[in-house]
Tab-separated table of C-alpha atoms in Angstrom:
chain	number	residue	atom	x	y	z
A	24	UNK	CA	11.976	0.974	-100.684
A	25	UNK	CA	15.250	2.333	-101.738
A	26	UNK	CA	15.955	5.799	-102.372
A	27	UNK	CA	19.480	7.190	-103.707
A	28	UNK	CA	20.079	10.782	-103.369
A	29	UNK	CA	23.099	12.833	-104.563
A	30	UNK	CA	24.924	15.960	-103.080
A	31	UNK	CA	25.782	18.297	-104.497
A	32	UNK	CA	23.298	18.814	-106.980
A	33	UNK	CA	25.539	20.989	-108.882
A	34	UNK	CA	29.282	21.892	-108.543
A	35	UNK	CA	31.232	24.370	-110.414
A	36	UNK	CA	35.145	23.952	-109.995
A	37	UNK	CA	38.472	25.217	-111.385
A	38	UNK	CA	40.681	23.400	-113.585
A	39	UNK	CA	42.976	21.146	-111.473
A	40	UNK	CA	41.166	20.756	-108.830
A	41	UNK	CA	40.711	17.325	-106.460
A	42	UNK	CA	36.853	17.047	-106.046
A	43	UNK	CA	34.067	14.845	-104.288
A	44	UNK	CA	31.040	13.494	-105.274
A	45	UNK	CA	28.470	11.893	-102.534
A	46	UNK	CA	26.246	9.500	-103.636
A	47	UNK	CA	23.496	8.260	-100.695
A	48	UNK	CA	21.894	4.962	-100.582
A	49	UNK	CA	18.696	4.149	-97.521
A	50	UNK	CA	19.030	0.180	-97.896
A	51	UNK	CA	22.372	-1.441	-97.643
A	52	UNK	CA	21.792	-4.736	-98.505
A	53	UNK	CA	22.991	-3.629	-102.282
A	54	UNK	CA	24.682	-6.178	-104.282
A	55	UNK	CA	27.143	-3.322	-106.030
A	56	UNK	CA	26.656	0.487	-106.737
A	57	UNK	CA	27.586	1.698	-109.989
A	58	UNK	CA	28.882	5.234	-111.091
A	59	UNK	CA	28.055	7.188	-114.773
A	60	UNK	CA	28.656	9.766	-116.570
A	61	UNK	CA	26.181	11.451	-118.615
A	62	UNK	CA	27.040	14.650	-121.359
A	63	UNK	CA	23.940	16.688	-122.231
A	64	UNK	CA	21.278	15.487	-124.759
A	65	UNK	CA	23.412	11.703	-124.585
A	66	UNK	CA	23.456	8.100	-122.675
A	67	UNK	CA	24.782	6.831	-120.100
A	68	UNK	CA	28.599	5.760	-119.654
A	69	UNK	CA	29.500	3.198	-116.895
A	70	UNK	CA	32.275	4.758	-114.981
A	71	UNK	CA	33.088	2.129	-112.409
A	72	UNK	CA	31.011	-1.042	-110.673
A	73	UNK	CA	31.679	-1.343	-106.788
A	74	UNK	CA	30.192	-4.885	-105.670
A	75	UNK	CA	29.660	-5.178	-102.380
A	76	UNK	CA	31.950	-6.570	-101.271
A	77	UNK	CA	34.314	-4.475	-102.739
A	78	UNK	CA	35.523	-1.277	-100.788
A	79	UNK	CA	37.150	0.852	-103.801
A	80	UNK	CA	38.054	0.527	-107.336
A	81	UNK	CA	39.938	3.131	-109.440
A	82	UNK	CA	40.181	3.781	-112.915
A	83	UNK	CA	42.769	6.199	-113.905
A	84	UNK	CA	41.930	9.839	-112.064
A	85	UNK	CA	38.442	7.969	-110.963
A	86	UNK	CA	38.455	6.347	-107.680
A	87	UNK	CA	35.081	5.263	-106.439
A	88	UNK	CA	34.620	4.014	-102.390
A	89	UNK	CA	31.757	1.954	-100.972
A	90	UNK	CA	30.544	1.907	-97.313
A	91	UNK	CA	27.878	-0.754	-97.382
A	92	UNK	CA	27.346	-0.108	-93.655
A	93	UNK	CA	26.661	3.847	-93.726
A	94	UNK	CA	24.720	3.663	-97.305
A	95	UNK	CA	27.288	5.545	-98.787
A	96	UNK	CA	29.643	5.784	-101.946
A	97	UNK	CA	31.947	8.534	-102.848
A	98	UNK	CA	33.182	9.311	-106.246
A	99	UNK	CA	36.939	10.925	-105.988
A	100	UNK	CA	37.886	12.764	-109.374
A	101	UNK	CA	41.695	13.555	-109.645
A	102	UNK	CA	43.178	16.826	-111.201
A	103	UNK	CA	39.871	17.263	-112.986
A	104	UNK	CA	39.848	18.981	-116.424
A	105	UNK	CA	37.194	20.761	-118.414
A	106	UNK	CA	36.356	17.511	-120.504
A	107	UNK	CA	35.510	16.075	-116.839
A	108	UNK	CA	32.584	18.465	-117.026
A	109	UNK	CA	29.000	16.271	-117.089
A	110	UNK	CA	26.554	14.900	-115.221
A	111	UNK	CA	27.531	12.158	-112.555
A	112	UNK	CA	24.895	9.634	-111.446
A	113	UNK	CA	25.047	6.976	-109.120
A	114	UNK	CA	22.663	3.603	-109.254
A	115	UNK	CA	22.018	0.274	-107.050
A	116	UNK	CA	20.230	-2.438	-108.106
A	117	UNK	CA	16.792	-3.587	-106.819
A	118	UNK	CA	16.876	-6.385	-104.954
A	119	UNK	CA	15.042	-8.678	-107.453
A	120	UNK	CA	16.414	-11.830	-108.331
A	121	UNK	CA	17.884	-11.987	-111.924
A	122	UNK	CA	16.222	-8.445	-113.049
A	123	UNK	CA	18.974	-5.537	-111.846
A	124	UNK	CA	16.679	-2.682	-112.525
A	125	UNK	CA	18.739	0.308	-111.369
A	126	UNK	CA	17.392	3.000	-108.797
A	127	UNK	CA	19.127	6.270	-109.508
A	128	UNK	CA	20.359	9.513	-108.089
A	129	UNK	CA	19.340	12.603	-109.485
A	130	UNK	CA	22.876	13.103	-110.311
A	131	UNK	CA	25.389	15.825	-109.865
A	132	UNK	CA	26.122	18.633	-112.362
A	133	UNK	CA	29.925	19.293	-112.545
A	134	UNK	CA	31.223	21.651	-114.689
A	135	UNK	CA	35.031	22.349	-115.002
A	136	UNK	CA	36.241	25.797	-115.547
A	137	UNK	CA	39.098	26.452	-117.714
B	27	UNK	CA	30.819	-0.935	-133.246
B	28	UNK	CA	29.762	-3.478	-130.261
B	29	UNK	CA	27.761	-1.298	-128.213
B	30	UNK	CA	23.996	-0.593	-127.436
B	31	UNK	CA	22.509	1.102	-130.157
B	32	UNK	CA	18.934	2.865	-130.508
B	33	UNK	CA	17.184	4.169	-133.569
B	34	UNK	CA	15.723	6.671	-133.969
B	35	UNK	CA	18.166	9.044	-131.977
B	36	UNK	CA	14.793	12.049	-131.929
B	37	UNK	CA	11.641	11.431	-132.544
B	38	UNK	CA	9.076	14.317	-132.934
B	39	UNK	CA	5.351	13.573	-133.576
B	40	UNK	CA	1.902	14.739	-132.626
B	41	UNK	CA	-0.219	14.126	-129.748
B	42	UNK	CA	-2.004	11.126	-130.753
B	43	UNK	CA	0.092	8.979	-133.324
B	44	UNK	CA	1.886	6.066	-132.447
B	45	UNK	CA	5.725	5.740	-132.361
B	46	UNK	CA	8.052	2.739	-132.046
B	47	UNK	CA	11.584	2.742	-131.118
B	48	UNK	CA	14.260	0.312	-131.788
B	49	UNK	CA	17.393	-1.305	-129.231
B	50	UNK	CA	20.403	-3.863	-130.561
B	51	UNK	CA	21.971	-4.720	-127.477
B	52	UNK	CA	25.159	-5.720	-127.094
B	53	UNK	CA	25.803	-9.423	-129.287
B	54	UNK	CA	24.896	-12.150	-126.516
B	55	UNK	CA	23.486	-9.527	-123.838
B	56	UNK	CA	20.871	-11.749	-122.537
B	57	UNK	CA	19.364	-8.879	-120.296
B	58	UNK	CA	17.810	-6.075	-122.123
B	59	UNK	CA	16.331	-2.877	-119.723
B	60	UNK	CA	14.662	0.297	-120.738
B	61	UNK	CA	14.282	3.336	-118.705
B	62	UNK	CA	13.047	6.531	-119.335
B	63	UNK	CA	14.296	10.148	-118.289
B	64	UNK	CA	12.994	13.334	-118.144
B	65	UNK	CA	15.262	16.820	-117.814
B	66	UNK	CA	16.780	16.979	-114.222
B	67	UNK	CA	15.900	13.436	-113.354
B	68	UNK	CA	17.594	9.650	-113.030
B	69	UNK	CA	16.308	7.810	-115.435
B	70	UNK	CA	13.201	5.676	-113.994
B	71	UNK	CA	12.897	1.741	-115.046
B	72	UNK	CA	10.211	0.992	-117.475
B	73	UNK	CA	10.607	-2.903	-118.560
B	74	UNK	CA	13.235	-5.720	-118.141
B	75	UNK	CA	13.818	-8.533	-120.601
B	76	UNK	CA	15.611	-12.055	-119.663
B	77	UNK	CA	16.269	-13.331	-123.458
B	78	UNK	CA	12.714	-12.930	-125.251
B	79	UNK	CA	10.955	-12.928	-121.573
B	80	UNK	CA	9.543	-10.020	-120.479
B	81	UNK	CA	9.460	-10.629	-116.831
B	82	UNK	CA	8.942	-7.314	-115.154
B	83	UNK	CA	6.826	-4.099	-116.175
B	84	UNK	CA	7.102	-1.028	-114.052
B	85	UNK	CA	3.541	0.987	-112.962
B	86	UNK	CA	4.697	3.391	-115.146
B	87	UNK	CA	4.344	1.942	-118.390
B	88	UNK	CA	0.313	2.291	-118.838
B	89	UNK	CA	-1.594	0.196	-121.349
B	90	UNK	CA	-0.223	2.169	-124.135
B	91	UNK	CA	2.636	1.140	-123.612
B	92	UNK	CA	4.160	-2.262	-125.261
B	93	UNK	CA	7.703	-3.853	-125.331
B	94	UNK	CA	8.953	-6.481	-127.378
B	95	UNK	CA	11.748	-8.915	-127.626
B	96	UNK	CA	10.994	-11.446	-129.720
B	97	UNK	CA	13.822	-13.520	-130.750
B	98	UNK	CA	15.663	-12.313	-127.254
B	99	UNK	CA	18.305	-9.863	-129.384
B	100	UNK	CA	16.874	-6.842	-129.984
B	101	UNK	CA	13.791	-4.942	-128.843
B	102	UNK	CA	11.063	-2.356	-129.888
B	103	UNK	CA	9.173	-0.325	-127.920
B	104	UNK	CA	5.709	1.170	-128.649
B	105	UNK	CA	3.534	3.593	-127.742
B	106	UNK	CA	0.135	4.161	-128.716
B	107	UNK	CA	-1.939	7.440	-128.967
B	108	UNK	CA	1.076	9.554	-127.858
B	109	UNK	CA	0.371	12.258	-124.857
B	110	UNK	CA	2.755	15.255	-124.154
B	111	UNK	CA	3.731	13.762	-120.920
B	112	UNK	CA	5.426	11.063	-122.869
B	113	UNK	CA	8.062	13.622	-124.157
B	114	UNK	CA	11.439	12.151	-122.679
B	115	UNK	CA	14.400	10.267	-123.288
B	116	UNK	CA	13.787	6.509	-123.714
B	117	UNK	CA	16.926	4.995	-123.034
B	118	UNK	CA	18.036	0.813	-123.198
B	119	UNK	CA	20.802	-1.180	-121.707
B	120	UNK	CA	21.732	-4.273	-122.121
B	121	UNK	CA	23.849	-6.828	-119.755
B	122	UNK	CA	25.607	-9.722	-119.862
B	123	UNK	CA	25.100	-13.241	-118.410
B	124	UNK	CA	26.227	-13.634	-114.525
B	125	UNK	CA	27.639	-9.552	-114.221
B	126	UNK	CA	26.112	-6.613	-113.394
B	127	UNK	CA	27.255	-3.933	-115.524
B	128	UNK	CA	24.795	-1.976	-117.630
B	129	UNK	CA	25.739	-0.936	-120.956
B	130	UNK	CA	23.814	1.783	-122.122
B	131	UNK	CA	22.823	3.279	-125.870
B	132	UNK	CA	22.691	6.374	-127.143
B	133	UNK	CA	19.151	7.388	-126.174
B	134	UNK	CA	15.739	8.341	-128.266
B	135	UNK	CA	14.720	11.649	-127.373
B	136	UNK	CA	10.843	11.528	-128.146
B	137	UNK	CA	8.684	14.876	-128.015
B	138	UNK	CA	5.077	14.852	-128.096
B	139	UNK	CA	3.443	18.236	-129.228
């Protein structure tokens, strides 16, 4: 059964900073890993979609890795800024044919100090 | 707008009554999911729609519990003979044909009291 887990649970940072997030995976035969953002009280908003046989992909200060073989996938965030300040969660599909239920993290809470 | 949207946004009713909640996925989204979430967790997958097909139920959604999609564009959900324990956030995504990405809306926030 997969299980995704997420450190830190919670990380509080100053403006500017270069930061990390670890996202954990127990099977590897994923077919892609995908990375959102979630504000308080709101959905979800697709940050980036690794397939597997992808290794990175960036979009502007986000840069997302994949290592299939150690079940991991790390979430680099660039000069991060106070609007950068949400929860991150990471998901894999199931391995079920056409229906790409996501299993989930329970995310990490960044906030972003001024 | 050509994203996922959900209505209502909250919902508050009393133990007991029936609700329904609405998704408009994305125009030609043939995959329609909802999850739910509760503070401090992922969200956790309820039901998954191919088109009007309901192929897959999760063990979580108990008899009073129903999902609909019946022209395969947009779905309702229902439950029955609300319980506290049903206070979350029901979320829906949608996908497209032959890629992976899930789009998500906005969220109902439901509380039960």
């Amino acid at each position: 059964k997969q299980e995704v887990t997420q450190i830190p649970a919670a990380l509080s940072v100053p403006e500017g900073e270069n930061l990390v997030l670890n996202c954990s995976f127990t099977d590897s035969a994923i077919y892609n890993l995908q990375w959102f953002r979630q504000d308080p009280g709101k959905g979800l908003t697709s940050l980036l979609l690794i397939q597997s046989s992808q290794r990175e992909q960036t979009s502007g200060r986000l840069n997302a890795s994949l290592d299939k073989s150690s079940g991991r996938s790390t979430l680099y965030i660039a000069a991060s800024q106070p609007g950068d300040s949400a929860t991150y969660l990471c998901a894999v599909p199931s391995d079920a044919g056409n229906n790409r239920k996501l299993i989930w993290g329970l995310g990490t809470s960044l906030a972003v100090n001024p | 707008d050509t994203g996922v949207s959900q209505n209502p946004r909250h919902k508050i009713t009393k133990r007991g009554q029936n609700v329904t909640f609405r998704c408009d996925p994305i125009s030609e989204h043939n995959r329609l999911y909802w999850y739910r979430q509760t503070l401090g967790q992922g969200p956790e997958f309820l039901t998954y729609f191919q088109n009007e097909a309901q192929l897959e139920k999760s063990r979580l959604l108990s008899d009073r519990f129903s999902a609909e999609r019946p022209k395969g564009s947009f779905s309702t959900l229902e439950i029955q003979r609300t319980e506290q324990g049903d206070s979350a956030m029901y979320l829906c995504a949608s996908s497209p044909p032959h890629a992976d990405t899930q789009y998500f809306g906005p969220g109902t926030r439901l509380t039960v009291l």
